[in-house]
GROMACS .gro file of C-alpha atoms in nm:
model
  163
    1UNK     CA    1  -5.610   5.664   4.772
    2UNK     CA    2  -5.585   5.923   5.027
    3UNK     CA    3  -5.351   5.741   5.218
    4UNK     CA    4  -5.109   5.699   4.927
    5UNK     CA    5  -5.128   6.070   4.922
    6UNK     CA    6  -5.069   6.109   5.304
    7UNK     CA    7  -4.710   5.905   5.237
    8UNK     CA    8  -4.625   6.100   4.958
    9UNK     CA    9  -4.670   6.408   5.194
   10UNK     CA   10  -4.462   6.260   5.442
   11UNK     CA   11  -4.143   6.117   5.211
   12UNK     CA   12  -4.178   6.522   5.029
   13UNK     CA   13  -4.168   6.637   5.386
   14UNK     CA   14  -3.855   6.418   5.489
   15UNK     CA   15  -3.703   6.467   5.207
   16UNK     CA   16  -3.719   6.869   5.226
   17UNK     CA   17  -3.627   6.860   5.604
   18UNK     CA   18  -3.300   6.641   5.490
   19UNK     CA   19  -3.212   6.881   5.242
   20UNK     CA   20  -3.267   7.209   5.435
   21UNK     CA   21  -3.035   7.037   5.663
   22UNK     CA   22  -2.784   6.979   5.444
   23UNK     CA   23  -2.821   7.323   5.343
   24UNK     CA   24  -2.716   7.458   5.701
   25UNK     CA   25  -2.418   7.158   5.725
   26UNK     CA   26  -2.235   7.282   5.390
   27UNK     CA   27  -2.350   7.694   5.537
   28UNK     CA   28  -2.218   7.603   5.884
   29UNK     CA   29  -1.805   7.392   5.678
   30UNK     CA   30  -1.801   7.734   5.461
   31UNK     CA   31  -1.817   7.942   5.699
   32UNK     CA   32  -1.564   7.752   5.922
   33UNK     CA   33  -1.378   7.714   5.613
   34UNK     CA   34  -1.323   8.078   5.525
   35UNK     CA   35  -1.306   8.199   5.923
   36UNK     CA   36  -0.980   7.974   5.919
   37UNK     CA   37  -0.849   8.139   5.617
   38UNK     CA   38  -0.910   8.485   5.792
   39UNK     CA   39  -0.732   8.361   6.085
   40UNK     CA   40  -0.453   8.251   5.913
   41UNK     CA   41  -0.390   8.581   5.718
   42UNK     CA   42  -0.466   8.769   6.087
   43UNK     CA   43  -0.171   8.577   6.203
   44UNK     CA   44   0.074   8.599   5.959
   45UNK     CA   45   0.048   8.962   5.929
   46UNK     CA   46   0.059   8.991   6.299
   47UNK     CA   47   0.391   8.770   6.278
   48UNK     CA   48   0.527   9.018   5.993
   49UNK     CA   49   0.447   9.334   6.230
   50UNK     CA   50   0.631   9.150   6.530
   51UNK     CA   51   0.942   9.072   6.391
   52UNK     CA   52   0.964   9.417   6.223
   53UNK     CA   53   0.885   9.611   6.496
   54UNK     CA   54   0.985   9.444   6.767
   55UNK     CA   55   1.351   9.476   6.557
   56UNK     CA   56   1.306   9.845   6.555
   57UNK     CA   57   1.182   9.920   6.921
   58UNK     CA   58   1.476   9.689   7.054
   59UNK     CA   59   1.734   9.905   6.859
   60UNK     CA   60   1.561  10.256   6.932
   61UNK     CA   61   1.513  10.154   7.307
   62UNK     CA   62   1.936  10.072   7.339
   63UNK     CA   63   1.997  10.393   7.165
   64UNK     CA   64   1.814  10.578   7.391
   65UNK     CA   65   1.955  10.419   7.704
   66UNK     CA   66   2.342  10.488   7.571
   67UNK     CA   67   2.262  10.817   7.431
   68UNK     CA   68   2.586  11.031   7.512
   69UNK     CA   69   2.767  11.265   7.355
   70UNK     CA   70   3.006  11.034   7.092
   71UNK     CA   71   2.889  10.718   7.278
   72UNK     CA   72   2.636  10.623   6.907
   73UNK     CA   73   2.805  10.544   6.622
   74UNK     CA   74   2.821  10.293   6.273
   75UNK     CA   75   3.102  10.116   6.233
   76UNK     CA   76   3.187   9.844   6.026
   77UNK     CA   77   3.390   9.558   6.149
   78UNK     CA   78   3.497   9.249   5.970
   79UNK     CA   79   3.273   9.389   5.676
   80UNK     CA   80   2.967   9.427   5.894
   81UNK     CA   81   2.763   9.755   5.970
   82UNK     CA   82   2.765   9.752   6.380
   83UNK     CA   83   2.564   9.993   6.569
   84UNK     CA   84   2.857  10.055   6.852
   85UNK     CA   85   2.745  10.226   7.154
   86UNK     CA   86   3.064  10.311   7.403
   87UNK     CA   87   2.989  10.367   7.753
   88UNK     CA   88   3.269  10.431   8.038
   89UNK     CA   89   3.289  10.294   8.420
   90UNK     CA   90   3.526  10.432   8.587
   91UNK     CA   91   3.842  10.397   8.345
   92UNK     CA   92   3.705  10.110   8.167
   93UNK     CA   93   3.555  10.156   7.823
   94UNK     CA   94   3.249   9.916   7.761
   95UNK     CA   95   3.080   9.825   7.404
   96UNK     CA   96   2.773   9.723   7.299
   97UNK     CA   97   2.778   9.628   6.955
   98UNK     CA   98   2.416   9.568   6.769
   99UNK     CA   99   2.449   9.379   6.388
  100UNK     CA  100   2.318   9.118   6.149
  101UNK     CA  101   2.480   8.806   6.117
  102UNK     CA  102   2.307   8.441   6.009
  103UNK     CA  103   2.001   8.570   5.994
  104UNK     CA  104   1.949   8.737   6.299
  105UNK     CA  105   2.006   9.084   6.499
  106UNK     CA  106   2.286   8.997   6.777
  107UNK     CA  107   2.437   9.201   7.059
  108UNK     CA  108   2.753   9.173   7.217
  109UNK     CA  109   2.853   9.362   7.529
  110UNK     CA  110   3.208   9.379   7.593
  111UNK     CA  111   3.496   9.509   7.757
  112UNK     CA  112   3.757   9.684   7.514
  113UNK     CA  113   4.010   9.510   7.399
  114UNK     CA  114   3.874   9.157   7.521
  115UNK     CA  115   3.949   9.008   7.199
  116UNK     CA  116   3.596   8.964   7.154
  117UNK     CA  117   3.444   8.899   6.774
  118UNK     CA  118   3.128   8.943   6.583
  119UNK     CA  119   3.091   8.565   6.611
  120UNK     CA  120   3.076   8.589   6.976
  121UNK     CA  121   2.733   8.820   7.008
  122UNK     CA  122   2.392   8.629   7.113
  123UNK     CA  123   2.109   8.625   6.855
  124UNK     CA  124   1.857   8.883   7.001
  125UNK     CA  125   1.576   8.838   6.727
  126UNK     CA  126   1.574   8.689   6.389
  127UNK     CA  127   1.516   8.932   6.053
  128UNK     CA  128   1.575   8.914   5.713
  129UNK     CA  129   1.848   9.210   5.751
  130UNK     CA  130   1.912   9.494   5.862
  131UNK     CA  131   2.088   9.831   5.749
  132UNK     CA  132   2.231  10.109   5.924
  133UNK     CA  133   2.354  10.461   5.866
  134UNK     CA  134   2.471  10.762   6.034
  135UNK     CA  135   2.485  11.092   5.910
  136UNK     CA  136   2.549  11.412   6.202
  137UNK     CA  137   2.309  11.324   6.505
  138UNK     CA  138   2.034  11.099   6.286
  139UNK     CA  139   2.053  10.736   6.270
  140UNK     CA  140   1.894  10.508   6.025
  141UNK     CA  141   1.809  10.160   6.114
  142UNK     CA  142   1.620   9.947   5.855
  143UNK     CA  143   1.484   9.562   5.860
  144UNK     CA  144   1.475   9.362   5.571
  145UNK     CA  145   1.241   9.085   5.476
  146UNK     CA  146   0.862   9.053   5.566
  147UNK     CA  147   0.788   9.300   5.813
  148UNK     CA  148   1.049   9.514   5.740
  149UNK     CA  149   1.065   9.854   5.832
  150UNK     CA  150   1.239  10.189   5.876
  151UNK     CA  151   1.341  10.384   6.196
  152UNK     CA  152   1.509  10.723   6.197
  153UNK     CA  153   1.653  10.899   6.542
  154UNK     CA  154   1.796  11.169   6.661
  155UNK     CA  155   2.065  11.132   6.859
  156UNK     CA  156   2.019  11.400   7.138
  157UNK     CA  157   2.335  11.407   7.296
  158UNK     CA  158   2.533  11.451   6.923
  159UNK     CA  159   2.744  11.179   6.691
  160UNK     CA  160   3.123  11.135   6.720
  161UNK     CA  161   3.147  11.477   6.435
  162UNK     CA  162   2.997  11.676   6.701
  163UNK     CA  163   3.259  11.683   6.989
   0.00000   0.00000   0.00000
């Protein structure tokens, strides 16, 4: 008798150690489970940030380098908004022209009067759109789409109005 209690001890024993680790196998897939799901909304926001930003402090950063008096201007050409900022060497007159097209920011740096186009311009970052305005010396420059955002500078050296 006692040792058909001694094996019921033993199976009650193995069969709470198999549970209690099954416990801790279904803890241990949950919590890998739900640490992917974190990382996967980590990353996608960090991808929304990027393109937004990244957008912005690409445009700001241009502006800033061609920041002369009447150099930083909007312009629309062929029905686009263009960021145009004109520098000069020497006697030649040099544009950089920043704009949404396919869904992407370009740039195109060009002489004047090279016969150049919008369709010509190499895709700098890829955005869901992006808006620009001009009023006096502040410019604002606006992403669409996830991770959009809003930018407003002053344009130190003054707009085309000012000279």
């Amino acid at each position: 008798m006692k040792r058909n209690q001694a094996q019921t001890g033993q199976g009650v024993n193995l069969l709470f150690t198999m549970l209690l680790f099954l416990v801790f196998v279904l803890c241990a897939l949950f919590t890998v489970l739900f640490g992917s799901r974190v990382y996967e909304n980590i990353n996608t926001r960090m991808e929304q940030n990027y393109t937004g930003s990244v957008a912005l402090n690409y445009i700001a950063n241009k502006v800033r380098q061609g920041d002369r008096a009447g150099a930083v201007q909007v312009v629309e050409i062929d029905g686009t908004q263009v960021l145009e900022l004109t520098q000069q060497v020497g006697e030649l007159s040099y544009h950089t022209w920043l704009y949404y097209q396919d869904g992407s920011i370009r740039e195109l740096f060009t002489r004047e009067g090279t016969g150049l186009g919008l369709a010509d311009g190499l895709e700098i970052l890829e955005c869901g759109g992006l808006k620009l305005s001009m009023e006096g010396a502040m410019l604002t420059v606006e992403t669409e789409g996830e991770g959009g955002g809003r930018l407003m500078l002053a344009v130190r050296s003054g707009g085309a109005d000012d000279e």
